Amino acid sequence: MRSWSFAGPGRINLNRAISSTGLRPSSMARIRKKLGEILQEQGIVSKENADKAAEYGLNNRKRIGEALVELELANEEDVCKALAAQHGMEYVEVSRQTVSPDALTLIPEKIIKNSVILPMSADNGKMKVIINDPLDLDTIDMLRFRLGVSDVIPVLAPKSRIKSYIEKYLSGADRSLDELSKSLDASVDASLDQEAKALKKAEADDPDAPIIKLINMMISEAVRTRASDIHVEPMTDRVRVRYRVDGVCTERENIPKRLQNAVTTRMKIMAGVDIAEKRAPQDGRIKMRIGGKDIDFRVSCCPAVHGESIVLRILRPDSAAVGIQQLGFEADDYAAFQKIISRPNGIFLVTGPTGSGKTTTLYAALQELNRPDKKIITAEDPVEYVFPGMNQCQVREDIGLGFDKILRSMLRQAPNIILVGEIRDLQVGEIAIQAALTGHLVFSTLHTNDAPSAITRLIDMGIKPFLVASSIQAIMAQRLVRVLCKECKQPDTRPDPSILRLCGFTKEQIEGQTIYKPGGCSHCNNSGYRGRQGIFEMLLMNQELRELAFNRASITQLRKAAKAAGMKSLLEDGQRKILRGVTSLEEVTRITQAEVEV
């Protein structure tokens, strides 16, 4: 937006200009407050952050609202509400209550998609339209001209919400899998050779084939709802489809049993695996362009009692590019983490079960260290995300290229930093430790329940205790908890006493504190949660812990010494996030519980 300045000898006398029009000054447009000032008054951004965004916008030719969102200093909804207040416009939530699918017929589909707008209603020659930019006067004039209406009344909503609604409902996606699977069932019923016809459609390249439509729609819907996995599970009488969103599986659809072979065959063709092999597990990959982004899917086919179960892991390019600050560290853990990854050598282990965010944490650390003066080599199984500036090696057991061989080769490449996807056995563990003892910083993961257990696990593998004691710099256990939706979270005035006990809280701890619980709105698909953050247990090795490890101490002794040295357990970190309003009692209880008698 161009900013006009009137100064110097040719300065315009605004009062004289107004009086010459014959209008009172009050009838002219009032001088608007700046967007940054409105957001500061609302307590959303500080003056320092507003100035930072203004400078960023000036350097990158962006408005301050766009700059605030890009820098993650404010969310899109808050900026849009402030814009509405600045321009005296109405702000609306985009949902089926405010925009019915019938209203979409008021404006041609092409205009809706190209202009990213949504019609709300039309009455007496006036049309109410949702837009995302209050200064987009060209679109309003175009609508007046193209639709032949006397007036267009614009209201504001965030661009991402408008686009999401258009993708979901405009192209008939609200029919979604329910109606499409029914129509497929009817079409197959009409065939004399049902299975053969479905299989033929599965193998065809025609994008309009019903099976292809069904699977493409299923995948697009999963991506749109922020799912991390799609589970296609054959059962006795149906094929169940579930999406995993924020770590929790939700059942989405049942596909008729007779379409099972067609669906699995099509998915296997897309993944590039052998469609004739149904007795052995297979892995493949799919690459699709959805919503203007190239998204990879890691596909796993596993034989089961009722047929092959297929899981698609959705690998979004932006999900691994998470900064360390976005992982959810508290201030003390963040300082410790930064200190650990800045060390020149030693091993840093991240532990936890599958799906606890270990890989994301390690990638965040590597991106922080990824500079021209550092050589980084990784050994991964599989390589899920590709990062510029890193040498990433794929484990291939089928040709004998395991972690141990890649690690030995790595050491001849003179790296500064090494990432080993997982320490699975004695051989890999010993090579990783030798690398740490010879001047390399080594990152790796291990499957244990907590941080102290990692020490005993390595010793149980057969690694000598003195090597474990001398090489490990720190161990971090982590889990992921769902974050309460900012739009609908509400105070929990009467928390369940049994859940409080499971979370390890006493009455004194929660007295005067506000604990929040999930609500449910369109922003979070009525789940009450949107997104996830980590809870962490950071064990920093000291002299006492090294001596205990050397003497093969028990987990109880290691844990006691670690807590005495300042380690906070997963539960204690969860408690801090509950008291900050990040997550709920139920969510922390689901992930980790206090050892109490209930």
XYZ file of C-alpha atoms in Angstrom:
598
model
C 0.000 0.000 0.000
C 1.468 3.375 -0.975
C 1.818 5.911 1.834
C 1.218 9.509 0.705
C 3.048 12.350 2.434
C 2.128 16.063 2.228
C 4.890 18.366 3.423
C 7.040 21.332 2.439
C 6.047 24.391 0.380
C 3.335 22.556 -1.519
C 1.552 21.339 1.639
C -2.196 20.904 1.163
C -4.498 22.687 3.598
C -6.941 19.874 4.364
C -9.461 22.124 6.159
C -9.638 24.465 3.136
C -10.018 21.476 0.799
C -12.845 20.097 2.916
C -14.650 23.427 3.164
C -14.406 23.899 -0.598
C -16.431 20.722 -1.079
C -19.285 22.050 1.012
C -19.069 19.023 3.312
C -18.568 19.049 7.082
C -15.287 17.545 8.251
C -17.194 14.854 10.174
C -18.653 13.548 6.899
C -15.194 12.753 5.542
C -13.274 9.596 6.363
C -11.801 9.722 9.840
C -8.064 9.350 10.259
C -7.582 5.676 11.026
C -5.355 4.292 13.736
C -2.384 2.287 12.562
C -2.755 -1.481 12.649
C 0.239 -1.827 14.971
C -1.332 0.617 17.450
C -4.632 -1.316 17.475
C -2.847 -4.611 18.129
C -0.821 -2.992 20.920
C -4.000 -1.637 22.541
C -5.517 -5.117 22.386
C -2.427 -6.546 24.106
C -1.634 -8.858 21.178
C 1.799 -7.414 20.304
C 4.292 -5.255 22.140
C 5.626 -1.989 20.734
C 9.003 -3.664 20.213
C 7.446 -6.453 18.125
C 5.293 -3.989 16.178
C 8.416 -1.966 15.290
C 10.242 -5.172 14.369
C 7.397 -6.189 12.021
C 7.245 -2.707 10.503
C 10.961 -2.825 9.704
C 10.652 -6.351 8.287
C 7.701 -5.234 6.126
C 9.620 -2.224 4.834
C 12.609 -4.382 3.856
C 10.501 -7.110 2.246
C 7.727 -4.994 0.667
C 5.057 -6.423 2.920
C 2.297 -4.853 4.976
C 2.732 -4.900 8.734
C -0.090 -7.459 9.130
C 1.631 -9.888 6.750
C 4.953 -9.274 8.498
C 3.479 -10.012 11.944
C 2.038 -13.327 10.732
C 5.241 -14.366 8.911
C 7.364 -13.580 11.972
C 4.831 -15.465 14.156
C 4.364 -12.404 16.366
C 0.580 -12.554 15.881
C -1.802 -15.049 14.336
C -3.817 -14.423 11.188
C -7.143 -14.218 13.042
C -5.965 -11.476 15.441
C -4.538 -9.432 12.551
C -7.763 -9.815 10.568
C -9.896 -8.728 13.552
C -7.675 -5.684 14.043
C -8.005 -4.832 10.324
C -11.782 -5.048 10.661
C -11.658 -2.665 13.640
C -9.312 -0.325 11.745
C -11.627 -0.058 8.738
C -14.932 -0.227 10.630
C -15.865 -3.541 9.014
C -17.574 -6.650 10.331
C -15.420 -9.713 11.112
C -17.031 -13.125 10.547
C -16.175 -16.735 11.295
C -16.181 -18.802 8.116
C -18.401 -21.830 8.729
C -21.519 -23.511 7.378
C -23.535 -21.306 9.742
C -22.277 -18.089 8.114
C -21.812 -19.366 4.553
C -24.228 -22.030 3.410
C -23.177 -24.163 0.402
C -26.272 -22.762 -1.387
C -24.860 -19.232 -1.115
C -21.872 -20.281 -3.226
C -24.131 -20.270 -6.297
C -24.527 -16.478 -6.046
C -21.112 -15.868 -7.647
C -19.512 -17.914 -10.459
C -17.055 -20.536 -9.207
C -14.165 -19.127 -11.227
C -14.519 -15.671 -9.612
C -14.731 -17.166 -6.103
C -11.545 -19.183 -6.603
C -9.542 -16.479 -8.418
C -10.484 -13.664 -6.015
C -10.572 -15.833 -2.834
C -13.968 -14.514 -1.727
C -17.180 -16.044 -0.383
C -20.722 -14.799 -1.001
C -22.934 -14.745 2.113
C -26.316 -13.406 1.023
C -28.117 -11.261 -1.565
C -31.177 -9.100 -0.941
C -32.764 -6.138 -2.769
C -29.837 -5.679 -5.118
C -27.293 -5.786 -2.277
C -24.815 -8.624 -1.772
C -22.802 -9.432 1.346
C -19.366 -10.850 0.462
C -16.523 -12.136 2.642
C -13.114 -10.791 1.567
C -9.647 -10.976 3.170
C -8.255 -7.550 2.262
C -10.165 -4.381 3.276
C -8.264 -2.380 0.629
C -9.201 -4.665 -2.259
C -11.548 -2.115 -3.867
C -10.907 -3.504 -7.364
C -12.596 -6.805 -6.475
C -15.616 -5.009 -4.994
C -15.981 -2.839 -8.130
C -15.573 -5.914 -10.348
C -18.332 -7.744 -8.454
C -20.669 -4.758 -8.778
C -20.075 -4.688 -12.529
C -20.102 -8.458 -13.227
C -23.079 -9.334 -11.032
C -25.169 -6.261 -11.736
C -25.844 -5.492 -8.064
C -26.318 -1.986 -6.704
C -24.084 -2.480 -3.698
C -21.518 -4.973 -2.416
C -21.131 -5.056 1.381
C -17.699 -6.492 2.262
C -17.000 -8.279 5.538
C -13.619 -9.621 6.676
C -12.258 -13.101 7.396
C -8.732 -14.607 7.279
C -7.563 -15.682 3.830
C -6.618 -19.203 4.996
C -10.142 -19.789 6.376
C -11.733 -18.617 3.121
C -9.445 -20.849 1.026
C -10.105 -23.834 3.283
C -13.872 -23.389 2.933
C -13.616 -23.050 -0.857
C -11.509 -26.231 -1.097
C -13.897 -28.125 1.149
C -17.279 -27.132 -0.249
C -17.011 -25.431 -3.625
C -15.966 -28.444 -5.669
C -18.478 -30.717 -4.041
C -15.956 -31.937 -1.481
C -18.665 -31.784 1.199
C -20.118 -34.838 -0.534
C -16.722 -36.202 0.383
C -16.194 -39.845 0.912
C -19.734 -40.700 2.086
C -21.624 -40.027 -1.144
C -18.738 -40.993 -3.385
C -18.366 -44.406 -1.756
C -22.149 -44.925 -2.093
C -22.043 -44.028 -5.764
C -19.102 -46.369 -6.199
C -21.029 -49.132 -4.463
C -23.981 -48.599 -6.811
C -21.767 -48.564 -9.889
C -20.094 -51.784 -8.830
C -23.479 -53.367 -8.105
C -24.496 -52.633 -11.663
C -21.535 -54.609 -12.947
C -21.686 -58.337 -13.658
C -18.062 -58.715 -12.704
C -17.784 -56.340 -9.748
C -14.273 -57.007 -8.550
C -12.740 -57.160 -12.019
C -14.305 -53.843 -12.972
C -13.146 -52.103 -9.792
C -9.624 -53.455 -10.276
C -9.602 -52.266 -13.870
C -10.585 -48.760 -12.717
C -7.931 -48.874 -10.002
C -5.236 -49.562 -12.570
C -6.463 -46.992 -15.086
C -4.824 -43.576 -15.421
C -8.143 -41.783 -15.921
C -8.427 -39.185 -13.106
C -12.227 -39.361 -13.375
C -12.348 -43.077 -12.569
C -14.423 -43.523 -9.367
C -11.712 -45.393 -7.421
C -9.105 -42.752 -8.285
C -11.545 -39.997 -7.326
C -12.232 -41.678 -3.994
C -8.563 -42.081 -3.055
C -7.549 -38.590 -4.234
C -10.409 -37.093 -2.225
C -9.463 -39.131 0.839
C -5.835 -37.957 0.664
C -6.790 -34.297 0.033
C -9.206 -34.311 2.965
C -6.559 -35.783 5.280
C -4.034 -33.093 4.290
C -6.650 -30.356 4.745
C -7.546 -31.571 8.260
C -3.835 -31.541 9.308
C -3.690 -35.345 9.651
C -0.274 -36.985 10.045
C -1.375 -40.472 8.950
C -4.127 -42.164 6.928
C -5.012 -45.703 8.063
C -6.859 -47.947 5.604
C -7.798 -51.072 7.567
C -9.751 -54.030 6.131
C -12.250 -55.530 8.564
C -14.773 -58.390 8.401
C -17.563 -56.461 6.696
C -15.994 -53.139 5.632
C -12.783 -51.190 5.061
C -12.254 -48.656 7.840
C -10.525 -45.318 7.124
C -9.039 -43.365 10.016
C -7.038 -40.118 10.149
C -4.520 -39.405 12.899
C -4.826 -35.714 13.816
C -2.601 -34.307 16.569
C -1.656 -37.839 17.559
C -5.218 -39.136 18.013
C -6.985 -41.435 15.519
C -10.468 -40.433 14.404
C -12.675 -42.678 12.276
C -13.606 -40.912 9.053
C -15.201 -43.351 6.659
C -16.213 -46.919 5.929
C -15.587 -48.115 2.376
C -17.725 -51.051 1.167
C -15.957 -54.405 1.527
C -16.389 -55.217 -2.163
C -14.130 -52.245 -3.067
C -11.280 -53.460 -0.852
C -9.151 -54.981 -3.625
C -9.672 -52.000 -5.911
C -8.666 -49.508 -3.192
C -5.557 -51.419 -2.050
C -4.465 -52.089 -5.641
C -4.766 -48.410 -6.588
C -2.795 -47.321 -3.515
C -0.054 -49.858 -4.232
C 0.175 -48.652 -7.849
C 0.543 -45.051 -6.599
C 3.234 -46.142 -4.096
C 5.172 -48.053 -6.757
C 5.119 -51.434 -4.994
C 4.352 -54.919 -6.323
C 0.553 -55.285 -6.606
C 0.825 -59.072 -6.904
C 2.668 -59.469 -3.569
C 0.081 -59.753 -0.790
C 1.890 -61.989 1.699
C 4.928 -59.870 2.615
C 5.160 -56.307 3.988
C 6.135 -53.616 1.463
C 7.134 -49.951 1.676
C 6.746 -47.255 -0.959
C 6.333 -43.527 -1.515
C 3.754 -41.291 -3.153
C 4.307 -37.692 -4.257
C 1.277 -35.473 -4.884
C 0.637 -31.757 -5.341
C -2.116 -30.649 -2.964
C -3.119 -27.040 -2.314
C -0.172 -25.746 -4.327
C 2.399 -27.745 -2.308
C 4.337 -30.899 -3.167
C 3.643 -33.401 -0.387
C 5.314 -36.786 0.092
C 3.575 -39.819 1.566
C 5.447 -42.776 3.046
C 3.367 -45.894 2.399
C 3.460 -49.099 4.444
C 1.563 -52.221 3.347
C 1.225 -54.990 5.930
C -0.649 -58.316 5.489
C -3.466 -58.827 8.035
C -6.234 -61.345 8.674
C -8.846 -59.556 6.541
C -6.490 -58.257 3.845
C -3.631 -55.782 3.517
C -3.598 -52.873 5.971
C -2.162 -49.700 4.405
C -0.847 -46.665 6.265
C 0.129 -43.406 4.552
C 2.432 -41.159 6.615
C 1.998 -37.565 5.425
C 5.380 -35.810 5.182
C 4.747 -32.078 4.963
C 7.816 -30.010 3.985
C 7.052 -27.373 6.648
C 6.436 -29.795 9.543
C 10.122 -30.671 9.959
C 11.322 -27.093 9.422
C 10.398 -26.176 12.988
C 12.611 -23.779 14.917
C 13.886 -24.821 18.331
C 11.708 -22.185 20.022
C 8.556 -23.729 18.520
C 9.230 -27.171 20.033
C 7.747 -26.126 23.388
C 10.805 -25.818 25.640
C 10.489 -23.997 28.950
C 13.171 -21.353 29.521
C 15.549 -23.564 31.552
C 15.316 -26.536 29.165
C 15.767 -24.226 26.160
C 18.987 -22.804 27.632
C 20.268 -26.330 28.392
C 19.376 -27.548 24.878
C 21.224 -24.659 23.222
C 24.268 -25.332 25.415
C 24.309 -29.061 24.538
C 24.099 -28.648 20.769
C 26.908 -26.064 20.857
C 29.411 -28.579 22.261
C 32.181 -29.813 19.928
C 31.861 -33.536 20.736
C 29.930 -36.151 22.650
C 26.589 -37.909 22.200
C 23.185 -36.289 22.599
C 20.379 -38.865 22.787
C 16.658 -38.212 22.326
C 14.417 -40.981 23.631
C 10.727 -41.779 23.434
C 8.226 -44.043 21.661
C 7.374 -43.906 17.945
C 5.575 -40.679 17.063
C 6.897 -38.656 19.995
C 8.662 -36.074 17.794
C 12.266 -37.275 18.237
C 13.191 -36.785 14.567
C 11.639 -33.296 14.467
C 13.661 -32.280 17.541
C 16.926 -33.528 16.025
C 16.185 -31.832 12.689
C 15.551 -28.560 14.555
C 18.969 -28.907 16.234
C 20.717 -29.697 12.934
C 19.109 -26.724 11.188
C 20.404 -24.477 13.974
C 23.920 -25.885 13.362
C 23.687 -26.061 9.553
C 26.270 -23.456 8.537
C 28.898 -23.369 5.772
C 31.705 -24.005 8.291
C 30.132 -27.266 9.560
C 29.939 -30.586 7.724
C 26.829 -32.579 8.705
C 26.236 -36.202 7.665
C 23.127 -38.215 8.573
C 22.280 -41.931 8.407
C 18.504 -42.362 8.334
C 15.984 -45.140 7.776
C 14.236 -43.733 5.841
C 15.232 -40.195 4.810
C 11.890 -38.440 5.331
C 12.846 -34.800 4.764
C 15.652 -33.454 2.587
C 17.543 -30.372 3.798
C 19.986 -28.304 1.750
C 23.527 -28.248 3.116
C 23.372 -31.682 4.790
C 24.697 -34.991 3.447
C 21.846 -37.431 4.080
C 22.350 -41.185 3.607
C 19.533 -43.719 3.227
C 19.867 -47.071 5.018
C 19.273 -49.973 2.603
C 19.392 -53.299 4.365
C 18.450 -55.129 1.132
C 21.924 -54.425 -0.286
C 23.737 -54.691 3.053
C 23.968 -50.912 3.598
C 23.139 -50.696 7.297
C 23.761 -48.024 9.935
C 27.142 -49.578 10.802
C 28.510 -49.411 7.225
C 27.266 -45.858 6.685
C 28.786 -44.786 10.016
C 32.201 -46.255 9.154
C 32.091 -44.492 5.792
C 31.005 -41.241 7.473
C 34.076 -41.117 9.666
C 36.289 -41.093 6.560
C 34.423 -38.015 5.280
C 35.693 -35.786 8.135
C 32.307 -34.561 9.411
C 31.804 -32.198 12.352
C 28.307 -33.422 13.204
C 26.776 -36.869 12.731
C 23.129 -37.909 13.021
C 22.417 -41.617 13.474
C 18.693 -42.244 12.981
C 18.549 -44.861 15.741
C 20.967 -46.884 17.862
C 19.497 -50.363 17.346
C 22.299 -52.724 18.314
C 25.763 -53.094 19.846
C 27.651 -52.550 16.581
C 25.987 -49.215 15.762
C 26.213 -48.085 19.404
C 29.949 -48.764 19.634
C 30.728 -46.928 16.364
C 28.624 -43.932 17.457
C 30.446 -43.796 20.805
C 33.874 -44.066 19.131
C 32.879 -41.165 16.872
C 31.876 -39.099 19.925
C 35.164 -39.871 21.660
C 37.219 -38.842 18.616
C 35.924 -35.269 18.346
C 32.520 -35.558 16.656
C 29.161 -34.303 17.906
C 26.751 -37.231 17.527
C 22.933 -37.025 17.636
C 20.826 -40.153 17.836
C 17.566 -41.649 19.137
C 16.715 -44.568 21.361
C 13.432 -46.226 22.328
C 13.143 -45.946 26.122
C 10.439 -44.671 28.470
C 12.513 -41.988 30.192
C 15.952 -40.381 30.109
C 17.782 -42.407 32.843
C 16.647 -45.677 31.200
C 18.777 -44.843 28.139
C 21.979 -45.373 30.147
C 20.989 -48.860 31.314
C 19.642 -49.695 27.832
C 23.019 -48.982 26.198
C 24.843 -51.049 28.825
C 22.333 -53.907 28.338
C 23.142 -53.828 24.593
C 26.704 -54.778 25.509
C 28.419 -51.373 25.340
C 31.060 -51.081 28.055
C 29.920 -48.903 30.995
C 33.064 -46.695 30.909
C 32.353 -45.843 27.235
C 28.746 -44.904 28.031
C 29.846 -42.815 31.032
C 32.514 -40.889 29.132
C 30.747 -40.262 25.789
C 27.186 -39.174 26.686
C 26.729 -35.440 27.205
C 22.950 -35.386 27.695
C 19.801 -37.472 27.266
C 16.380 -35.987 26.605
C 13.116 -37.924 26.839
C 10.096 -36.363 25.170
C 6.400 -36.795 24.422
C 3.907 -34.721 22.437
C 0.797 -33.216 24.050
C -2.041 -31.545 22.186
C -2.253 -27.755 22.532
C -5.577 -26.230 23.583
C -7.299 -24.288 20.801
C -6.779 -20.572 21.473
C -10.195 -19.766 20.013
C -12.313 -21.923 22.333
C -10.362 -22.978 25.436
C -12.199 -22.189 28.669
C -11.342 -22.108 32.406
C -11.858 -25.409 34.227
C -13.453 -24.145 37.450
C -14.067 -27.622 38.904
C -11.275 -29.981 37.846
C -11.725 -33.684 38.599
C -9.823 -34.492 41.865
C -8.746 -37.920 40.565
C -7.221 -36.365 37.418
C -5.483 -33.754 39.563
C -3.907 -36.586 41.568
C -2.828 -38.404 38.394
C -1.174 -35.165 37.248
C 0.645 -34.952 40.582
C -0.984 -31.672 41.675
C -1.704 -30.730 45.267
C -4.363 -28.233 46.337
C -1.650 -25.721 47.224
C -0.154 -25.902 43.714
C -3.388 -25.030 41.908
C -4.704 -22.500 44.418
C -5.076 -19.155 42.654
C -4.085 -20.697 39.295
C -6.330 -20.836 36.216
C -6.501 -24.273 34.603
C -8.044 -24.531 31.152
C -10.059 -27.252 29.457
C -10.940 -27.866 25.769
C -14.057 -26.354 24.245
C -14.766 -26.995 20.575
C -15.151 -24.745 17.526
C -14.792 -24.757 13.740
C -11.140 -23.692 14.031
C -10.194 -26.998 15.717
C -12.853 -29.260 14.113
C -14.662 -29.323 17.484
C -11.829 -31.255 19.140
C -10.796 -28.443 21.505
C -7.154 -28.879 20.464
C -5.072 -27.551 17.591
C -1.421 -28.498 17.149
C 1.027 -30.191 19.502
C 4.004 -29.274 21.668
C 6.645 -31.329 23.408
C 7.056 -32.077 27.083
C 10.647 -32.854 27.981
C 12.843 -34.579 30.548
C 16.388 -33.240 30.233
C 19.187 -35.235 31.876
C 22.570 -33.475 31.820
C 25.460 -35.785 32.667
C 27.614 -34.736 35.632
C 30.414 -36.418 37.577
C 28.057 -38.266 39.944
C 25.938 -39.656 37.077
C 29.069 -40.749 35.179
C 30.284 -42.666 38.240
C 26.865 -44.309 38.673
C 26.852 -45.332 34.995
C 30.402 -46.700 35.315
C 29.311 -48.793 38.326
C 26.158 -50.116 36.532
C 23.773 -48.381 38.949
C 20.040 -49.111 38.792
C 17.523 -46.847 37.069
C 16.177 -45.790 40.486
C 19.631 -44.581 41.587
C 20.231 -42.800 38.283
C 16.849 -41.086 38.423
C 17.373 -39.975 42.025
C 20.790 -38.477 41.179
C 19.442 -36.775 38.033
C 16.566 -35.179 39.959
C 18.988 -33.996 42.630
C 21.001 -32.349 39.829
C 17.917 -30.429 38.653
C 16.252 -32.723 36.096
C 12.493 -32.139 35.774
C 10.431 -35.186 34.860
C 8.010 -35.391 31.923
C 5.147 -35.019 34.395
C 6.629 -31.904 36.003
C 7.145 -30.299 32.577
C 3.524 -31.208 31.756
C 2.413 -29.503 34.977
C 4.163 -26.294 33.914
C 2.334 -26.335 30.585
C -1.014 -26.925 32.312
C -0.462 -23.911 34.590
C 0.516 -21.775 31.572
C -2.731 -22.712 29.811
C -0.958 -24.539 26.975
C -2.655 -27.905 27.509
C -5.222 -29.636 29.718
C -5.139 -31.974 32.716
C -6.643 -34.806 30.642
C -4.012 -34.481 27.939
C -1.050 -34.692 30.331
C -2.764 -37.592 32.123
C -3.123 -39.401 28.791
C 0.607 -39.108 28.109
C 2.160 -39.511 31.562
C 0.829 -40.119 35.066
C 2.110 -39.674 38.606
C 2.775 -42.793 40.634
C -0.096 -42.437 43.111
C -2.592 -44.749 44.672
C -6.041 -44.010 43.301
